Structures are given as C-alpha cells and as structure tokens.
Coordinates of C-alpha atoms in Angstrom, one line a residue:
M200 CA 0.0 0.0 0.0
G201 CA 3.0 2.3 0.5
N202 CA 3.7 5.2 2.7
S203 CA 1.3 7.6 1.0
W204 CA -1.8 6.4 2.8
L205 CA 0.0 6.5 6.2
Q206 CA 1.1 10.1 5.4
F207 CA -2.3 11.1 4.3
N208 CA -3.9 9.8 7.4
K209 CA -1.4 11.7 9.6
L210 CA -2.9 15.0 8.3
N211 CA -5.8 14.6 10.7
L212 CA -8.3 16.1 8.2
S213 CA -12.0 15.5 8.6
P214 CA -13.4 12.6 6.6
R215 CA -15.2 15.1 4.4
K216 CA -12.0 16.9 3.5
Q217 CA -10.2 13.6 2.9
R218 CA -12.9 12.5 0.6
A219 CA -12.9 15.7 -1.3
L220 CA -9.1 15.6 -1.8
L221 CA -9.2 12.0 -2.9
L222 CA -12.0 12.6 -5.4
R223 CA -10.1 15.6 -6.8
F224 CA -6.6 14.1 -7.1
G225 CA -7.3 10.3 -7.2
S226 CA -4.9 9.1 -4.6
P227 CA -3.0 10.1 -1.4
A228 CA 0.3 10.2 -3.4
E229 CA -1.2 12.8 -5.8
V230 CA -2.6 14.8 -2.9
L231 CA 0.8 15.0 -1.4
R232 CA 2.4 16.1 -4.7
A233 CA -0.3 18.6 -5.7
P234 CA 0.6 22.3 -6.0
Q235 CA -0.7 24.7 -3.3
S236 CA -2.9 26.5 -5.8
D237 CA -4.7 23.3 -6.8
L238 CA -5.1 22.2 -3.2
L239 CA -6.8 25.5 -2.2
R240 CA -9.4 25.0 -5.0
V241 CA -10.8 22.0 -3.1
E242 CA -13.8 23.0 -1.1
G243 CA -13.0 23.4 2.6
V244 CA -9.3 23.1 2.3
T245 CA -7.5 25.9 4.2
R246 CA -3.9 27.3 4.0
E247 CA -3.3 25.6 7.4
N248 CA -4.3 22.3 5.8
V249 CA -1.9 22.9 2.9
D250 CA 0.9 23.7 5.3
A251 CA 0.2 20.4 7.1
I252 CA 0.2 18.5 3.7
R253 CA 3.6 20.1 2.9
E254 CA 5.0 19.2 6.3
V255 CA 3.9 15.5 6.1
A256 CA 5.0 15.2 2.5
A257 CA 8.5 16.3 3.5
K258 CA 9.0 13.4 5.8
T259 CA 10.1 10.4 3.8
D260 CA 11.1 7.7 6.3
W261 CA 8.1 5.9 7.6
N262 CA 9.7 2.5 7.8
N263 CA 10.0 2.3 11.6
E264 CA 6.3 3.0 12.0
L265 CA 5.3 0.5 9.3
S266 CA 7.6 -2.2 10.8
L267 CA 6.1 -1.7 14.3
M268 CA 2.6 -1.9 12.8
E269 CA 3.5 -5.1 11.1
K270 CA 5.0 -6.5 14.3
L271 CA 1.7 -5.7 16.2
G272 CA -0.4 -7.2 13.5
I273 CA -2.0 -3.9 12.4
R274 CA -2.7 -3.5 8.8
M275 CA -4.3 -0.7 6.7
V276 CA -7.5 -1.1 4.8
T277 CA -8.6 1.6 2.4
W278 CA -12.2 2.2 1.2
D279 CA -11.3 0.7 -2.2
D280 CA -10.0 -2.5 -0.6
S281 CA -12.0 -5.7 -1.0
S282 CA -12.3 -6.2 2.7
Y283 CA -13.6 -2.7 3.5
P284 CA -17.1 -3.1 5.1
Q285 CA -19.7 -2.3 2.5
Q286 CA -22.2 -1.0 5.0
L287 CA -19.7 1.5 6.3
K288 CA -18.8 2.6 2.8
E289 CA -22.5 3.7 2.4
I290 CA -22.5 6.4 5.1
H291 CA -22.0 10.0 4.1
D292 CA -18.6 10.3 5.8
P293 CA -16.9 6.9 5.7
P294 CA -13.2 6.9 6.9
P295 CA -11.0 6.5 3.8
L296 CA -8.5 4.4 5.8
L297 CA -9.0 1.9 8.6
F298 CA -6.3 0.4 10.9
V299 CA -7.3 -3.2 11.6
R300 CA -6.2 -6.0 13.8
G301 CA -8.0 -9.3 13.2
E302 CA -10.4 -10.2 10.3
L303 CA -12.6 -7.6 8.7
K304 CA -15.2 -8.9 6.2
S305 CA -16.7 -6.7 3.4
D306 CA -19.9 -8.8 3.3
E307 CA -20.6 -8.7 7.1
F308 CA -24.1 -7.3 6.7
R309 CA -25.7 -9.1 9.7
S310 CA -24.2 -6.7 12.3
V311 CA -25.8 -5.0 15.3
A312 CA -24.3 -2.5 17.6
I313 CA -24.8 -2.8 21.4
V314 CA -23.8 0.3 23.4
G315 CA -24.4 2.0 26.7
T316 CA -22.9 3.6 29.7
R317 CA -19.5 2.8 31.2
R318 CA -21.1 2.9 34.7
A319 CA -23.5 0.1 33.9
S320 CA -25.7 -1.5 36.5
T321 CA -25.7 -5.2 37.1
Y322 CA -29.0 -5.4 35.2
A323 CA -27.5 -3.7 32.2
R324 CA -24.4 -5.8 32.2
I325 CA -26.4 -9.0 32.2
I326 CA -28.8 -7.8 29.5
S327 CA -25.9 -6.7 27.3
E328 CA -24.2 -10.0 27.6
R329 CA -27.4 -12.0 27.0
L330 CA -28.5 -9.9 24.0
A331 CA -25.0 -10.3 22.4
A332 CA -24.9 -14.0 23.0
D333 CA -28.4 -14.6 21.6
L334 CA -27.7 -12.4 18.5
S335 CA -24.5 -14.3 17.9
R336 CA -26.3 -17.6 17.9
Y337 CA -28.3 -16.2 15.0
G338 CA -25.1 -15.5 13.1
V339 CA -25.2 -11.7 13.9
T340 CA -21.9 -9.9 14.4
V341 CA -21.9 -7.7 17.5
V342 CA -20.3 -4.3 17.2
S343 CA -19.4 -2.0 20.1
G344 CA -16.7 0.4 21.4
L345 CA -14.6 -1.7 23.9
A346 CA -15.4 0.8 26.7
L347 CA -16.0 -0.6 30.2
G348 CA -19.6 -1.4 31.2
V349 CA -22.1 -2.2 28.5
D350 CA -19.6 -2.4 25.6
T351 CA -17.4 -4.9 27.5
E352 CA -20.3 -7.2 28.3
A353 CA -21.5 -7.0 24.7
H354 CA -18.1 -8.2 23.3
R355 CA -17.9 -10.9 26.0
G356 CA -21.3 -12.2 25.3
A357 CA -20.6 -12.6 21.6
L358 CA -17.3 -14.3 22.3
R359 CA -18.8 -16.7 24.9
A360 CA -21.5 -17.7 22.4
G361 CA -18.9 -18.5 19.8
G362 CA -19.8 -15.5 17.6
R363 CA -17.9 -12.6 16.0
T364 CA -17.5 -9.2 17.4
I365 CA -15.9 -5.9 16.2
A366 CA -14.5 -3.3 18.5
V367 CA -14.2 0.3 17.2
C368 CA -11.5 2.1 19.1
G369 CA -11.1 5.9 19.9
C370 CA -7.3 5.7 19.8
G371 CA -4.5 4.1 17.8
L372 CA -4.6 0.3 17.9
E373 CA -1.3 0.0 19.7
A374 CA -2.8 1.8 22.8
N375 CA -3.8 -0.6 25.5
Y376 CA -7.0 1.2 26.3
P377 CA -8.9 0.6 28.5
A378 CA -6.1 -1.3 30.3
A379 CA -8.7 -3.5 32.1
N380 CA -9.7 -4.9 28.7
S381 CA -6.2 -5.9 27.5
K382 CA -7.1 -9.7 27.6
L383 CA -10.5 -9.0 25.9
R384 CA -8.7 -7.1 23.1
E385 CA -6.7 -10.2 22.2
E386 CA -9.7 -12.4 22.3
I387 CA -11.6 -10.1 19.9
V388 CA -8.6 -10.2 17.5
T389 CA -9.0 -14.0 17.3
R390 CA -12.7 -14.0 16.6
G391 CA -13.4 -10.6 15.0
A392 CA -11.5 -7.4 14.7
L393 CA -10.3 -4.2 16.4
L394 CA -10.4 -1.2 14.1
S395 CA -9.8 2.5 14.3
E396 CA -9.6 5.4 11.8
L397 CA -7.1 7.2 14.0
P398 CA -3.4 7.2 13.1
F399 CA -0.9 4.9 14.8
G400 CA 0.3 6.6 18.0
T401 CA -3.0 8.5 18.7
T402 CA -3.7 8.5 22.4
P403 CA -7.3 8.2 23.7
E404 CA -8.9 11.7 24.1
K405 CA -12.5 12.4 24.8
W406 CA -13.0 14.3 21.6
H407 CA -12.1 11.2 19.5
F408 CA -15.1 9.2 20.7
P409 CA -18.0 11.1 19.1
A410 CA -16.5 10.7 15.6
R411 CA -15.7 7.0 16.5
N412 CA -19.4 6.4 17.2
R413 CA -20.5 7.1 13.6
I414 CA -18.3 4.1 12.6
I415 CA -20.0 1.9 15.2
S416 CA -23.4 2.7 13.8
G417 CA -22.2 2.7 10.2
L418 CA -21.0 -0.9 10.5
S419 CA -24.4 -2.0 11.8
L420 CA -28.0 -2.6 10.7
G421 CA -29.2 -1.1 14.0
V422 CA -28.0 0.2 17.3
V423 CA -29.2 -1.1 20.7
V424 CA -28.9 1.3 23.7
V425 CA -29.0 -0.9 26.8
E426 CA -28.6 1.7 29.5
A427 CA -27.6 5.4 29.1
P428 CA -28.0 8.6 31.1
D429 CA -29.0 11.8 29.2
A430 CA -25.4 12.8 28.5
S431 CA -24.1 9.4 27.4
G432 CA -22.0 8.9 24.3
A433 CA -24.4 6.0 23.5
L434 CA -27.0 8.6 22.5
I435 CA -24.5 10.1 20.0
T436 CA -24.3 6.7 18.5
A437 CA -28.1 6.5 18.3
D438 CA -28.2 9.9 16.6
C439 CA -25.6 8.7 14.1
A440 CA -27.7 5.7 13.4
L441 CA -30.7 7.8 12.7
E442 CA -28.7 10.0 10.3
Q443 CA -27.4 6.9 8.5
G444 CA -30.9 5.4 8.2
R445 CA -30.2 2.6 10.7
E446 CA -32.7 1.2 13.2
V447 CA -32.5 2.4 16.8
F448 CA -33.5 0.2 19.8
A449 CA -33.5 0.7 23.5
V450 CA -33.9 -1.5 26.6
P451 CA -36.3 -0.2 29.2
G452 CA -35.0 0.1 32.8
N453 CA -35.9 1.4 36.2
V454 CA -37.7 4.7 35.8
T455 CA -36.2 6.1 39.0
L456 CA -32.6 5.8 37.9
N457 CA -30.8 8.5 36.0
N458 CA -28.9 5.8 34.0
N459 CA -32.1 4.9 32.2
R460 CA -33.2 8.4 31.2
G461 CA -31.4 8.4 27.9
G462 CA -32.8 5.1 26.8
H463 CA -36.3 6.0 27.9
R464 CA -36.1 9.3 25.9
L465 CA -35.2 7.2 22.8
L466 CA -38.3 5.1 23.4
K467 CA -40.5 8.1 23.7
E468 CA -39.1 9.4 20.4
G469 CA -39.9 6.1 18.6
A470 CA -37.0 3.7 19.2
T471 CA -38.0 0.0 19.2
L472 CA -38.4 -1.4 22.7
V473 CA -36.2 -4.5 23.3
E474 CA -37.0 -7.2 25.8
D475 CA -35.0 -10.0 24.0
A476 CA -33.0 -10.6 20.8
N477 CA -36.1 -11.6 18.9
D478 CA -37.3 -8.0 19.1
I479 CA -34.2 -6.9 17.3
L480 CA -34.2 -9.7 14.7
R481 CA -37.9 -9.1 13.9
A482 CA -37.4 -5.4 13.3
L483 CA -34.4 -6.0 11.1
G484 CA -36.1 -8.7 9.1
L485 CA -33.6 -11.4 10.1
E486 CA -36.0 -13.9 11.7
E487 CA -36.4 -15.9 8.5
E488 CA -32.6 -16.2 8.3
Q489 CA -32.1 -17.8 11.7
T490 CA -29.9 -20.8 11.7
S491 CA -29.1 -22.1 15.1
L492 CA -31.4 -21.0 17.9
N493 CA -35.1 -20.5 18.5
F494 CA -35.1 -17.7 21.1
G495 CA -36.1 -18.7 24.5
E496 CA -35.2 -22.4 23.8
E497 CA -32.2 -23.0 26.0
K498 CA -29.8 -25.9 25.6
E499 CA -30.1 -28.4 28.3
P500 CA -27.2 -28.2 30.7
Q501 CA -26.1 -31.8 30.2
E502 CA -25.3 -30.9 26.6
A503 CA -22.3 -28.9 27.9
A504 CA -19.6 -31.5 28.0
N505 CA -17.4 -29.4 30.2
L506 CA -19.7 -29.5 33.2
S507 CA -19.5 -32.1 36.0
P508 CA -22.7 -33.7 37.4
N509 CA -22.8 -31.3 40.3
E510 CA -22.3 -28.3 38.1
T511 CA -25.1 -29.5 35.8
A512 CA -27.4 -29.9 38.8
V513 CA -26.6 -26.4 40.1
L514 CA -27.0 -24.9 36.6
R515 CA -30.5 -26.4 36.4
G516 CA -31.2 -24.9 39.8
L517 CA -30.3 -21.4 38.6
G518 CA -32.7 -19.2 36.7
R519 CA -32.7 -16.1 34.7
E520 CA -33.8 -14.2 37.8
E521 CA -31.6 -13.6 40.8
K522 CA -31.5 -16.5 43.3
H523 CA -29.8 -16.7 46.7
V524 CA -27.3 -19.4 47.3
D525 CA -29.4 -20.9 50.1
D526 CA -32.4 -21.2 47.7
I527 CA -30.1 -22.9 45.1
T528 CA -28.8 -25.3 47.8
R529 CA -32.4 -26.3 48.8
A530 CA -33.4 -26.7 45.2
V531 CA -30.6 -29.0 44.1
K532 CA -30.2 -31.1 47.3
L533 CA -26.4 -30.8 47.5
T534 CA -24.3 -29.8 50.4
P535 CA -23.5 -26.0 50.8
A536 CA -19.8 -26.8 50.1
E537 CA -20.7 -28.7 46.9
V538 CA -23.0 -25.9 45.7
N539 CA -20.4 -23.2 46.4
A540 CA -17.7 -25.2 44.6
S541 CA -20.0 -25.7 41.6
L542 CA -21.0 -22.0 41.5
M543 CA -17.4 -21.0 41.4
M544 CA -16.7 -23.3 38.5
L545 CA -19.8 -22.2 36.7
E546 CA -18.6 -18.6 37.0
M547 CA -15.2 -19.5 35.7
K548 CA -16.8 -21.3 32.7
G549 CA -19.1 -18.4 31.9
Y550 CA -22.4 -20.0 32.9
A551 CA -23.3 -18.1 36.0
R552 CA -22.7 -14.7 37.5
R553 CA -22.3 -13.7 41.1
L554 CA -24.4 -10.7 42.2
P555 CA -24.3 -8.6 45.4
G556 CA -25.8 -10.2 48.5
N557 CA -24.7 -13.8 47.7
M558 CA -27.1 -13.9 44.8
F559 CA -26.5 -15.7 41.5
M560 CA -28.0 -15.7 38.1
R561 CA -27.6 -18.0 35.0
V562 CA -26.2 -16.1 32.0
R563 CA -26.2 -18.9 29.4

C-alpha cells in the first residue's frame, strides 16, 4: 500500500475533506504532490491544511512505524480495498482508511451494535451479555466500542457464544485502552476485529469518541442502547444511526434511575423497545434467516460436555432471575460446600454470575 496512505492519514483532516481531496486528485500520493494552488481550490481546504500537507510530504522515512505496525499485526484497509465493510462505505462520511487487527469482512451485513454507559448497573451488564450471546447464535456480528460497562459485556457475550465481534476504538490500535480490557482485546482479534480510523500513536482523548461512534453505527444494521443517562455517548451513536438510516433500539429500565433516562427518551421518540433478541431480529427482518437457535429455547445443561454432574445440577437450579445461594442449595439437594464449589466453576466457565448479597444468576 506504500507510505502515502499513512502520510495522508497523519494529516488529521475530517473525513469530508479527505474524501474531497481523494476525489479531486485520485490518490494520497497525488494529494501530497499537488501544487498549493490546486489544493486550495478544493472546497473546505485551508492554508493551514496545505501547510500540514507540505510538512507531512516532506517526511520520507516511515519504515519504523510501518515495521512496528506489522509486528503488532496492524494493517491498513482503504475504502477501495475488497475487505472494507460495504455498510460502512455507504454512510456520508466513511473513513477512507481503517487500521485493523483481526479479520474484517466486506460482506458482514448481519451486524448489530450494542452500546451504553460505562457505569453500567448489574442489570445492564447481564442484559448486554445476554443480547449479544443470543444475537451471535443467529449469526449476527456484535459491534461495540470496547469501553468498560455495556460495551465490554456485549463483546464478551458474543465471544462466549462463539460469535464474531468488532470493537471500534477511539485511539490508535497500539494503545492498551482501556487497560482493564487488555485480555479482551486479544480475544476479539482471534474472533473478529479491532479497528480505528485514527493514526498509529494516537492517544485516547475524549473528543475522539463522538466521531468514532459514527463508525459503530455505520457498521451496523441497527444500534441497541442498553442503558444510558442523558449525557451518554451512546446517545450520540443512536443519533448517528438515525442520520445513517439505521434502526434504533432501547432496553427499558428502572424509571427512578438516571442511568435509564437516555434510553427512555429514545423510546419516547420512537425507538423500538427491546426485551429480547427476537425484538431486534424481527425489526431488522432477520427472523427468516435464523440458523441455530429459537429464542427462549435453552440448551439443556447436560449438553455442555465441560460440566460435572454437580455443576449441571446447580446450573439447572439457577434461573434467569436472581437467586440466593441458600435457595439454590435447597433446590438441588447438594451440600453447601458442593453448591459453592459448583457455582465457582460455573462462574469461571461463563455459565453463572455472582451478584451482590450472595445472589447468583444464570447467564447462558
């Protein structure tokens, strides 16, 4: 691909200016060689932009950066590349260049974004994971932003169900951000992709994320807001979805909590209410294409070969609602020690989640 795309991306121009320059000159290399007078004839291009182009064009040695990108498994995908996502290409301001780790598919049409607050409640975390897992079982790719809270649970839910997930980052892909998700990042690379439009070496800054959100919605048929206060970035993603002609969904929550005000506002404005994955699939017309799961029809625990007899019994005793460990013990007729040991293993294997107050809930 050469250095010219990397140089062009370093200009930090808006996608609209990038597009205008590429349409006028045909390639990044021609943009970098263009005379000042020709550059200034392009709508929106300023003298400051021209100075930046001249400065970047003057630097010729990009080999160190390209070598480091190769070492980290980061590659560049342009909008005329065969693996550039077709749905993203259709928005009015697609990024001309994406930095990618993992596998990106141009024909990945069955994609849904799940987003929400970083300060997610236990309820929101469970719903995010469950929706992602159930959508994945229908062959839907889950898209999110790798932030803590709702985004994290959405990615985890897709991976635990054996599905694909895409994380759109608001920084350069070499940045370990957020640090708490370093292991999750590597898991996503093996069964999906990390991507960013931001140049290598870009640190995470709050003003990067609103622009990032248009990519999350642009990759998706619809955006699901699980839990979001009025000022949440998830609402920016929902606004982007509306501008791009995508569907917007919201999960209802406790009306007394501020964390649900953003989602409830979306519902008042016409967003589709989501109680389960079937609501999303129905609205997107994907029900007829289902391949592996009738929603609500759970696999019997004994089908999981990695569970012991005690773990299988305890899993059967769990429900989708919160249940105290004492109630589980009475239901399964095992000793408290056996129940606690089984619950610990079910947590480790991703079948159960511990909640405050010694409560547990089945998550798959």
